Amino acid sequence: MTQALSGATRLHFIVGDPIAQVKSPAGVTQAFADHGRDAVCVPAHVSPAHLADWVRGTSLAQNVDGIIVTVPHKFACTELCATTSERAAFLHTVNTMRRNADGTWHGDMFDGLGFVTAMQDNGCQPAGKKALLVGAGGAGSAIAHALVMAGVSELAIFDPDDQRRTGLVNRLDSLNQGTVGHGSADPTGFHIVINATPVGMKESDPYPLQVEKLDAAMFCGCVITAPAITPFIAAARARGCATMTGAHMFARVRDLMVAFLLGQ
């Protein structure tokens, strides 16, 4: 990719802490070029303590059109948006922000829709299935919502943060679509098993769940993009499971984010 930068180039940031692991700036920049837009995506390493100040400062630059949000800022950035989509308001989390006409920010969350679409790309139709989701953070919340909206018959959520898990279960249960409850690290009896946590990014990490209880009838997915094949996905494949990786998810999420940032 060759990008000719000039004073007319429009800026979009991806903000996180840490940020070195993200692969998206090149892909998003290429997607802008594919749409005929003179725009780039630039990484920004910002700590939670400085996030609000950074967004306020960034907002002063009139050539900044968008912000992509990654770990751990997806909940906090919701508070920095003047408006959000219905989906983001329900989840109270965003992963993409674009300018309103008055210069404030409008947020949406595409992790869940992108994940479920990638599942379908890889041969898993969630409707009528029983799903175990590990992780009730920003990405996990969005995936949980998308699974419920896609018609899973049962969704069990496991997260060591009891308050966060209970809050998500209660909100999803209020939709009255399928059964939503508390899960554990045991995947026995589920058709779909998903890791929506960062566990697996480091070599020293344990498995996010009891992989010895996976069986070949299960579909397993993970949100992590680096490493490309996490120990959880490797263990699932060794047991004959169909799988999807974080790269599959991100390709779909990227398309949704770029369309949103371009106002489509």
PDB file of C-alpha atoms in Angstrom:
ATOM      1  CA  MET A   1       0.000   0.000   0.000  1.00  0.00           C
ATOM      2  CA  THR A   2       1.321   3.427  -0.941  1.00  0.00           C
ATOM      3  CA  GLN A   3      -0.381   6.336   0.785  1.00  0.00           C
ATOM      4  CA  ALA A   4       0.322   9.878  -0.455  1.00  0.00           C
ATOM      5  CA  LEU A   5      -0.156  12.106   2.590  1.00  0.00           C
ATOM      6  CA  SER A   6      -0.966  15.787   2.291  1.00  0.00           C
ATOM      7  CA  GLY A   7      -2.592  18.556   4.261  1.00  0.00           C
ATOM      8  CA  ALA A   8      -5.936  17.398   2.856  1.00  0.00           C
ATOM      9  CA  THR A   9      -5.619  13.876   4.308  1.00  0.00           C
ATOM     10  CA  ARG A  10      -8.365  13.115   6.831  1.00  0.00           C
ATOM     11  CA  LEU A  11      -7.324  11.510  10.129  1.00  0.00           C
ATOM     12  CA  HIS A  12      -8.842   8.642  12.080  1.00  0.00           C
ATOM     13  CA  PHE A  13      -7.299   7.266  15.263  1.00  0.00           C
ATOM     14  CA  ILE A  14      -7.421   3.860  16.916  1.00  0.00           C
ATOM     15  CA  VAL A  15      -6.963   4.296  20.658  1.00  0.00           C
ATOM     16  CA  GLY A  16      -6.017   1.661  23.209  1.00  0.00           C
ATOM     17  CA  ASP A  17      -3.738   0.682  26.081  1.00  0.00           C
ATOM     18  CA  PRO A  18      -1.625  -1.117  24.956  1.00  0.00           C
ATOM     19  CA  ILE A  19      -1.782  -0.412  21.212  1.00  0.00           C
ATOM     20  CA  ALA A  20       1.322  -2.059  19.679  1.00  0.00           C
ATOM     21  CA  GLN A  21      -0.540  -5.349  19.121  1.00  0.00           C
ATOM     22  CA  VAL A  22      -3.284  -3.946  16.855  1.00  0.00           C
ATOM     23  CA  LYS A  23      -3.121  -4.832  13.170  1.00  0.00           C
ATOM     24  CA  SER A  24      -5.930  -2.577  11.992  1.00  0.00           C
ATOM     25  CA  PRO A  25      -4.302   0.752  10.993  1.00  0.00           C
ATOM     26  CA  ALA A  26      -2.975  -0.578   7.668  1.00  0.00           C
ATOM     27  CA  GLY A  27      -6.165  -2.475   6.845  1.00  0.00           C
ATOM     28  CA  VAL A  28      -8.465   0.438   7.681  1.00  0.00           C
ATOM     29  CA  THR A  29      -6.262   2.864   5.744  1.00  0.00           C
ATOM     30  CA  GLN A  30      -6.359   0.529   2.741  1.00  0.00           C
ATOM     31  CA  ALA A  31     -10.147   0.297   3.044  1.00  0.00           C
ATOM     32  CA  PHE A  32     -10.390   4.091   2.927  1.00  0.00           C
ATOM     33  CA  ALA A  33      -8.252   4.091  -0.227  1.00  0.00           C
ATOM     34  CA  ASP A  34     -10.446   1.374  -1.757  1.00  0.00           C
ATOM     35  CA  HIS A  35     -13.409   3.702  -1.224  1.00  0.00           C
ATOM     36  CA  GLY A  36     -11.539   6.543  -2.928  1.00  0.00           C
ATOM     37  CA  ARG A  37     -11.004   8.486   0.306  1.00  0.00           C
ATOM     38  CA  ASP A  38      -7.841  10.421   1.202  1.00  0.00           C
ATOM     39  CA  ALA A  39      -7.747   9.236   4.823  1.00  0.00           C
ATOM     40  CA  VAL A  40      -5.494   7.305   7.199  1.00  0.00           C
ATOM     41  CA  CYS A  41      -5.866   5.399  10.468  1.00  0.00           C
ATOM     42  CA  VAL A  42      -3.224   6.184  13.111  1.00  0.00           C
ATOM     43  CA  PRO A  43      -2.597   4.291  16.397  1.00  0.00           C
ATOM     44  CA  ALA A  44      -2.715   6.210  19.701  1.00  0.00           C
ATOM     45  CA  HIS A  45      -1.461   4.731  22.983  1.00  0.00           C
ATOM     46  CA  VAL A  46      -3.501   6.398  25.732  1.00  0.00           C
ATOM     47  CA  SER A  47      -3.929   5.294  29.340  1.00  0.00           C
ATOM     48  CA  PRO A  48      -7.385   5.243  30.966  1.00  0.00           C
ATOM     49  CA  ALA A  49      -6.358   8.133  33.233  1.00  0.00           C
ATOM     50  CA  HIS A  50      -5.726  10.378  30.228  1.00  0.00           C
ATOM     51  CA  LEU A  51      -8.459   9.163  27.864  1.00  0.00           C
ATOM     52  CA  ALA A  52     -10.979  11.969  28.397  1.00  0.00           C
ATOM     53  CA  ASP A  53      -8.282  14.640  28.054  1.00  0.00           C
ATOM     54  CA  TRP A  54      -6.959  12.971  24.897  1.00  0.00           C
ATOM     55  CA  VAL A  55     -10.411  12.853  23.281  1.00  0.00           C
ATOM     56  CA  ARG A  56     -11.018  16.508  24.158  1.00  0.00           C
ATOM     57  CA  GLY A  57      -7.667  17.492  22.678  1.00  0.00           C
ATOM     58  CA  THR A  58      -8.121  15.351  19.578  1.00  0.00           C
ATOM     59  CA  SER A  59     -11.546  16.902  19.036  1.00  0.00           C
ATOM     60  CA  LEU A  60      -9.928  20.299  18.558  1.00  0.00           C
ATOM     61  CA  ALA A  61      -8.309  19.136  15.323  1.00  0.00           C
ATOM     62  CA  GLN A  62     -10.796  19.830  12.554  1.00  0.00           C
ATOM     63  CA  ASN A  63      -9.291  17.208  10.228  1.00  0.00           C
ATOM     64  CA  VAL A  64      -9.973  14.317  12.646  1.00  0.00           C
ATOM     65  CA  ASP A  65     -13.114  12.502  11.503  1.00  0.00           C
ATOM     66  CA  GLY A  66     -13.165   9.308  13.541  1.00  0.00           C
ATOM     67  CA  ILE A  67     -11.881   7.239  16.451  1.00  0.00           C
ATOM     68  CA  ILE A  68     -11.752   3.449  16.599  1.00  0.00           C
ATOM     69  CA  VAL A  69     -11.784   2.218  20.190  1.00  0.00           C
ATOM     70  CA  THR A  70     -10.038  -0.867  21.524  1.00  0.00           C
ATOM     71  CA  VAL A  71      -9.179  -2.362  24.933  1.00  0.00           C
ATOM     72  CA  PRO A  72      -9.721  -1.068  27.600  1.00  0.00           C
ATOM     73  CA  HIS A  73     -11.617   2.052  26.486  1.00  0.00           C
ATOM     74  CA  LYS A  74     -14.861   0.726  24.975  1.00  0.00           C
ATOM     75  CA  PHE A  75     -17.008   1.443  28.044  1.00  0.00           C
ATOM     76  CA  ALA A  76     -15.354   4.753  28.920  1.00  0.00           C
ATOM     77  CA  CYS A  77     -15.676   6.148  25.398  1.00  0.00           C
ATOM     78  CA  THR A  78     -19.447   5.739  25.578  1.00  0.00           C
ATOM     79  CA  GLU A  79     -19.471   8.540  28.143  1.00  0.00           C
ATOM     80  CA  LEU A  80     -17.529  10.749  25.720  1.00  0.00           C
ATOM     81  CA  CYS A  81     -20.145  10.427  22.939  1.00  0.00           C
ATOM     82  CA  ALA A  82     -22.928  12.988  22.650  1.00  0.00           C
ATOM     83  CA  THR A  83     -25.063  10.446  20.757  1.00  0.00           C
ATOM     84  CA  THR A  84     -24.969   6.684  20.152  1.00  0.00           C
ATOM     85  CA  SER A  85     -26.793   3.997  18.231  1.00  0.00           C
ATOM     86  CA  GLU A  86     -29.541   2.022  19.975  1.00  0.00           C
ATOM     87  CA  ARG A  87     -27.222  -0.988  20.136  1.00  0.00           C
ATOM     88  CA  ALA A  88     -24.416   1.003  21.778  1.00  0.00           C
ATOM     89  CA  ALA A  89     -26.838   2.623  24.217  1.00  0.00           C
ATOM     90  CA  PHE A  90     -28.135  -0.819  25.274  1.00  0.00           C
ATOM     91  CA  LEU A  91     -24.623  -2.211  25.723  1.00  0.00           C
ATOM     92  CA  HIS A  92     -23.161   1.030  27.078  1.00  0.00           C
ATOM     93  CA  THR A  93     -20.047   0.370  25.001  1.00  0.00           C
ATOM     94  CA  VAL A  94     -18.675   1.644  21.681  1.00  0.00           C
ATOM     95  CA  ASN A  95     -15.866   0.609  19.356  1.00  0.00           C
ATOM     96  CA  THR A  96     -16.227   3.351  16.717  1.00  0.00           C
ATOM     97  CA  MET A  97     -16.885   7.106  16.955  1.00  0.00           C
ATOM     98  CA  ARG A  98     -17.561   9.552  14.130  1.00  0.00           C
ATOM     99  CA  ARG A  99     -18.225  13.274  14.101  1.00  0.00           C
ATOM    100  CA  ASN A 100     -21.669  14.754  14.405  1.00  0.00           C
ATOM    101  CA  ALA A 101     -22.358  17.927  12.416  1.00  0.00           C
ATOM    102  CA  ASP A 102     -21.657  20.039  15.523  1.00  0.00           C
ATOM    103  CA  GLY A 103     -18.253  18.412  16.083  1.00  0.00           C
ATOM    104  CA  THR A 104     -19.342  16.111  18.925  1.00  0.00           C
ATOM    105  CA  TRP A 105     -19.070  12.327  18.701  1.00  0.00           C
ATOM    106  CA  HIS A 106     -21.570   9.633  17.687  1.00  0.00           C
ATOM    107  CA  GLY A 107     -20.710   6.079  18.757  1.00  0.00           C
ATOM    108  CA  ASP A 108     -21.641   2.566  17.676  1.00  0.00           C
ATOM    109  CA  MET A 109     -20.512  -0.976  18.509  1.00  0.00           C
ATOM    110  CA  PHE A 110     -19.776  -3.504  15.751  1.00  0.00           C
ATOM    111  CA  ASP A 111     -17.845  -6.265  17.559  1.00  0.00           C
ATOM    112  CA  GLY A 112     -20.917  -8.435  18.049  1.00  0.00           C
ATOM    113  CA  LEU A 113     -22.402  -8.104  14.579  1.00  0.00           C
ATOM    114  CA  GLY A 114     -18.966  -8.642  13.034  1.00  0.00           C
ATOM    115  CA  PHE A 115     -18.315 -11.732  15.153  1.00  0.00           C
ATOM    116  CA  VAL A 116     -21.645 -13.378  14.365  1.00  0.00           C
ATOM    117  CA  THR A 117     -21.277 -12.611  10.650  1.00  0.00           C
ATOM    118  CA  ALA A 118     -17.820 -14.201  10.710  1.00  0.00           C
ATOM    119  CA  MET A 119     -19.290 -17.260  12.454  1.00  0.00           C
ATOM    120  CA  GLN A 120     -21.780 -17.586   9.630  1.00  0.00           C
ATOM    121  CA  ASP A 121     -18.967 -17.170   7.075  1.00  0.00           C
ATOM    122  CA  ASN A 122     -17.298 -20.153   8.734  1.00  0.00           C
ATOM    123  CA  GLY A 123     -20.361 -22.375   8.599  1.00  0.00           C
ATOM    124  CA  CYS A 124     -21.933 -21.817  12.028  1.00  0.00           C
ATOM    125  CA  GLN A 125     -25.538 -20.655  12.134  1.00  0.00           C
ATOM    126  CA  PRO A 126     -26.285 -19.619  15.744  1.00  0.00           C
ATOM    127  CA  ALA A 127     -30.101 -19.766  15.564  1.00  0.00           C
ATOM    128  CA  GLY A 128     -31.430 -22.483  17.859  1.00  0.00           C
ATOM    129  CA  LYS A 129     -27.989 -23.326  19.280  1.00  0.00           C
ATOM    130  CA  LYS A 130     -26.714 -23.326  22.872  1.00  0.00           C
ATOM    131  CA  ALA A 131     -23.730 -20.984  23.318  1.00  0.00           C
ATOM    132  CA  LEU A 132     -21.140 -20.504  26.063  1.00  0.00           C
ATOM    133  CA  LEU A 133     -19.441 -17.099  26.053  1.00  0.00           C
ATOM    134  CA  VAL A 134     -16.355 -16.434  28.175  1.00  0.00           C
ATOM    135  CA  GLY A 135     -15.944 -12.711  28.817  1.00  0.00           C
ATOM    136  CA  ALA A 136     -18.442  -9.935  29.627  1.00  0.00           C
ATOM    137  CA  GLY A 137     -16.253  -6.965  28.701  1.00  0.00           C
ATOM    138  CA  GLY A 138     -16.744  -4.620  25.762  1.00  0.00           C
ATOM    139  CA  ALA A 139     -16.344  -7.202  22.993  1.00  0.00           C
ATOM    140  CA  GLY A 140     -18.012  -9.942  25.042  1.00  0.00           C
ATOM    141  CA  SER A 141     -21.062  -7.783  25.775  1.00  0.00           C
ATOM    142  CA  ALA A 142     -21.474  -6.967  22.092  1.00  0.00           C
ATOM    143  CA  ILE A 143     -21.089 -10.607  21.038  1.00  0.00           C
ATOM    144  CA  ALA A 144     -23.579 -11.700  23.689  1.00  0.00           C
ATOM    145  CA  HIS A 145     -26.138  -9.188  22.396  1.00  0.00           C
ATOM    146  CA  ALA A 146     -25.561 -10.240  18.785  1.00  0.00           C
ATOM    147  CA  LEU A 147     -25.956 -13.942  19.663  1.00  0.00           C
ATOM    148  CA  VAL A 148     -29.252 -13.255  21.413  1.00  0.00           C
ATOM    149  CA  MET A 149     -30.464 -11.181  18.461  1.00  0.00           C
ATOM    150  CA  ALA A 150     -29.366 -13.976  16.094  1.00  0.00           C
ATOM    151  CA  GLY A 151     -31.666 -16.408  17.894  1.00  0.00           C
ATOM    152  CA  VAL A 152     -29.542 -18.691  20.077  1.00  0.00           C
ATOM    153  CA  SER A 153     -31.795 -20.881  22.202  1.00  0.00           C
ATOM    154  CA  GLU A 154     -29.562 -20.500  25.249  1.00  0.00           C
ATOM    155  CA  LEU A 155     -26.652 -18.236  26.143  1.00  0.00           C
ATOM    156  CA  ALA A 156     -24.493 -18.862  29.209  1.00  0.00           C
ATOM    157  CA  ILE A 157     -21.955 -16.160  30.157  1.00  0.00           C
ATOM    158  CA  PHE A 158     -18.844 -16.814  32.238  1.00  0.00           C
ATOM    159  CA  ASP A 159     -16.697 -13.993  33.634  1.00  0.00           C
ATOM    160  CA  PRO A 160     -14.730 -13.825  36.907  1.00  0.00           C
ATOM    161  CA  ASP A 161     -16.140 -10.329  37.471  1.00  0.00           C
ATOM    162  CA  ASP A 162     -19.464 -11.314  39.050  1.00  0.00           C
ATOM    163  CA  GLN A 163     -20.905  -7.802  39.000  1.00  0.00           C
ATOM    164  CA  ARG A 164     -20.125  -7.265  35.310  1.00  0.00           C
ATOM    165  CA  ARG A 165     -21.445 -10.704  34.341  1.00  0.00           C
ATOM    166  CA  THR A 166     -24.648 -10.341  36.373  1.00  0.00           C
ATOM    167  CA  GLY A 167     -25.335  -6.902  34.923  1.00  0.00           C
ATOM    168  CA  LEU A 168     -24.973  -8.205  31.373  1.00  0.00           C
ATOM    169  CA  VAL A 169     -27.098 -11.296  32.026  1.00  0.00           C
ATOM    170  CA  ASN A 170     -29.889  -9.203  33.524  1.00  0.00           C
ATOM    171  CA  ARG A 171     -29.895  -6.703  30.660  1.00  0.00           C
ATOM    172  CA  LEU A 172     -29.958  -9.414  27.997  1.00  0.00           C
ATOM    173  CA  ASP A 173     -32.619 -11.381  29.854  1.00  0.00           C
ATOM    174  CA  SER A 174     -34.855  -8.310  29.714  1.00  0.00           C
ATOM    175  CA  LEU A 175     -35.013  -8.706  25.912  1.00  0.00           C
ATOM    176  CA  ASN A 176     -37.045 -11.912  26.395  1.00  0.00           C
ATOM    177  CA  GLN A 177     -35.290 -13.658  23.506  1.00  0.00           C
ATOM    178  CA  GLY A 178     -34.051 -17.128  24.421  1.00  0.00           C
ATOM    179  CA  THR A 179     -32.597 -18.134  27.778  1.00  0.00           C
ATOM    180  CA  VAL A 180     -29.707 -16.095  29.186  1.00  0.00           C
ATOM    181  CA  GLY A 181     -27.895 -17.189  32.332  1.00  0.00           C
ATOM    182  CA  HIS A 182     -24.637 -17.679  34.182  1.00  0.00           C
ATOM    183  CA  GLY A 183     -22.089 -20.117  32.799  1.00  0.00           C
ATOM    184  CA  SER A 184     -18.831 -21.681  33.968  1.00  0.00           C
ATOM    185  CA  ALA A 185     -15.518 -22.743  32.448  1.00  0.00           C
ATOM    186  CA  ASP A 186     -17.060 -26.123  31.560  1.00  0.00           C
ATOM    187  CA  PRO A 187     -18.208 -26.215  27.881  1.00  0.00           C
ATOM    188  CA  THR A 188     -20.012 -29.550  28.180  1.00  0.00           C
ATOM    189  CA  GLY A 189     -23.362 -29.561  26.386  1.00  0.00           C
ATOM    190  CA  PHE A 190     -22.874 -26.415  24.304  1.00  0.00           C
ATOM    191  CA  HIS A 191     -22.877 -26.173  20.510  1.00  0.00           C
ATOM    192  CA  ILE A 192     -20.906 -22.890  20.384  1.00  0.00           C
ATOM    193  CA  VAL A 193     -17.987 -21.954  22.647  1.00  0.00           C
ATOM    194  CA  ILE A 194     -16.442 -18.467  22.453  1.00  0.00           C
ATOM    195  CA  ASN A 195     -13.499 -16.773  24.145  1.00  0.00           C
ATOM    196  CA  ALA A 196     -14.085 -13.015  24.251  1.00  0.00           C
ATOM    197  CA  THR A 197     -11.283 -12.261  26.718  1.00  0.00           C
ATOM    198  CA  PRO A 198      -7.598 -11.329  26.243  1.00  0.00           C
ATOM    199  CA  VAL A 199      -6.606 -14.666  27.830  1.00  0.00           C
ATOM    200  CA  GLY A 200      -4.369 -16.325  25.270  1.00  0.00           C
ATOM    201  CA  MET A 201      -2.476 -13.253  24.099  1.00  0.00           C
ATOM    202  CA  LYS A 202       0.540 -14.142  26.281  1.00  0.00           C
ATOM    203  CA  GLU A 203       2.426 -17.444  26.155  1.00  0.00           C
ATOM    204  CA  SER A 204       2.101 -17.754  29.924  1.00  0.00           C
ATOM    205  CA  ASP A 205      -1.700 -17.434  29.886  1.00  0.00           C
ATOM    206  CA  PRO A 206      -3.844 -20.366  31.000  1.00  0.00           C
ATOM    207  CA  TYR A 207      -6.698 -21.594  28.815  1.00  0.00           C
ATOM    208  CA  PRO A 208      -9.828 -19.431  29.171  1.00  0.00           C
ATOM    209  CA  LEU A 209     -11.939 -22.549  29.793  1.00  0.00           C
ATOM    210  CA  GLN A 210     -11.707 -26.329  30.226  1.00  0.00           C
ATOM    211  CA  VAL A 211     -10.461 -27.310  26.761  1.00  0.00           C
ATOM    212  CA  GLU A 212     -10.232 -30.993  27.695  1.00  0.00           C
ATOM    213  CA  LYS A 213     -14.052 -31.035  27.686  1.00  0.00           C
ATOM    214  CA  LEU A 214     -14.398 -29.779  24.101  1.00  0.00           C
ATOM    215  CA  ASP A 215     -15.731 -32.225  21.536  1.00  0.00           C
ATOM    216  CA  ALA A 216     -15.733 -32.321  17.750  1.00  0.00           C
ATOM    217  CA  ALA A 217     -19.403 -31.292  17.477  1.00  0.00           C
ATOM    218  CA  MET A 218     -18.656 -27.859  18.938  1.00  0.00           C
ATOM    219  CA  PHE A 219     -17.898 -24.650  17.037  1.00  0.00           C
ATOM    220  CA  CYS A 220     -15.201 -22.584  18.778  1.00  0.00           C
ATOM    221  CA  GLY A 221     -14.354 -18.938  18.220  1.00  0.00           C
ATOM    222  CA  CYS A 222     -11.900 -16.415  19.663  1.00  0.00           C
ATOM    223  CA  VAL A 223     -11.597 -12.618  19.467  1.00  0.00           C
ATOM    224  CA  ILE A 224      -7.788 -12.470  19.782  1.00  0.00           C
ATOM    225  CA  THR A 225      -5.863 -11.463  16.646  1.00  0.00           C
ATOM    226  CA  ALA A 226      -2.300 -11.917  17.954  1.00  0.00           C
ATOM    227  CA  PRO A 227      -1.272 -14.687  18.087  1.00  0.00           C
ATOM    228  CA  ALA A 228      -3.230 -15.634  14.985  1.00  0.00           C
ATOM    229  CA  ILE A 229      -3.948 -19.095  16.409  1.00  0.00           C
ATOM    230  CA  THR A 230      -4.416 -18.935  20.166  1.00  0.00           C
ATOM    231  CA  PRO A 231      -3.791 -21.977  22.396  1.00  0.00           C
ATOM    232  CA  PHE A 232      -7.577 -22.268  22.828  1.00  0.00           C
ATOM    233  CA  ILE A 233      -8.186 -22.435  19.076  1.00  0.00           C
ATOM    234  CA  ALA A 234      -5.255 -24.845  18.624  1.00  0.00           C
ATOM    235  CA  ALA A 235      -6.707 -27.100  21.329  1.00  0.00           C
ATOM    236  CA  ALA A 236     -10.159 -26.929  19.736  1.00  0.00           C
ATOM    237  CA  ARG A 237      -8.772 -27.897  16.330  1.00  0.00           C
ATOM    238  CA  ALA A 238      -6.841 -30.781  17.886  1.00  0.00           C
ATOM    239  CA  ARG A 239     -10.179 -32.105  19.143  1.00  0.00           C
ATOM    240  CA  GLY A 240     -11.805 -31.800  15.724  1.00  0.00           C
ATOM    241  CA  CYS A 241     -13.850 -28.642  16.346  1.00  0.00           C
ATOM    242  CA  ALA A 242     -14.721 -26.207  13.584  1.00  0.00           C
ATOM    243  CA  THR A 243     -13.223 -22.824  14.489  1.00  0.00           C
ATOM    244  CA  MET A 244     -12.907 -19.135  13.678  1.00  0.00           C
ATOM    245  CA  THR A 245     -10.164 -16.743  14.719  1.00  0.00           C
ATOM    246  CA  GLY A 246      -9.941 -13.098  15.704  1.00  0.00           C
ATOM    247  CA  ALA A 247      -8.760 -12.305  12.179  1.00  0.00           C
ATOM    248  CA  HIS A 248     -12.046 -13.641  10.772  1.00  0.00           C
ATOM    249  CA  MET A 249     -13.939 -11.412  13.183  1.00  0.00           C
ATOM    250  CA  PHE A 250     -11.837  -8.344  12.540  1.00  0.00           C
ATOM    251  CA  ALA A 251     -12.233  -8.536   8.757  1.00  0.00           C
ATOM    252  CA  ARG A 252     -16.003  -8.250   9.210  1.00  0.00           C
ATOM    253  CA  VAL A 253     -15.789  -5.643  11.974  1.00  0.00           C
ATOM    254  CA  ARG A 254     -13.410  -3.533   9.866  1.00  0.00           C
ATOM    255  CA  ASP A 255     -15.879  -3.415   6.981  1.00  0.00           C
ATOM    256  CA  LEU A 256     -18.667  -2.311   9.333  1.00  0.00           C
ATOM    257  CA  MET A 257     -16.483   0.320  11.026  1.00  0.00           C
ATOM    258  CA  VAL A 258     -15.246   1.792   7.743  1.00  0.00           C
ATOM    259  CA  ALA A 259     -18.782   2.033   6.365  1.00  0.00           C
ATOM    260  CA  PHE A 260     -19.853   3.794   9.584  1.00  0.00           C
ATOM    261  CA  LEU A 261     -16.894   6.200   9.520  1.00  0.00           C
ATOM    262  CA  LEU A 262     -17.678   7.064   5.910  1.00  0.00           C
ATOM    263  CA  GLY A 263     -21.294   7.761   6.821  1.00  0.00           C
ATOM    264  CA  GLN A 264     -22.708   4.867   4.810  1.00  0.00           C
TER     265      GLN A 264
END
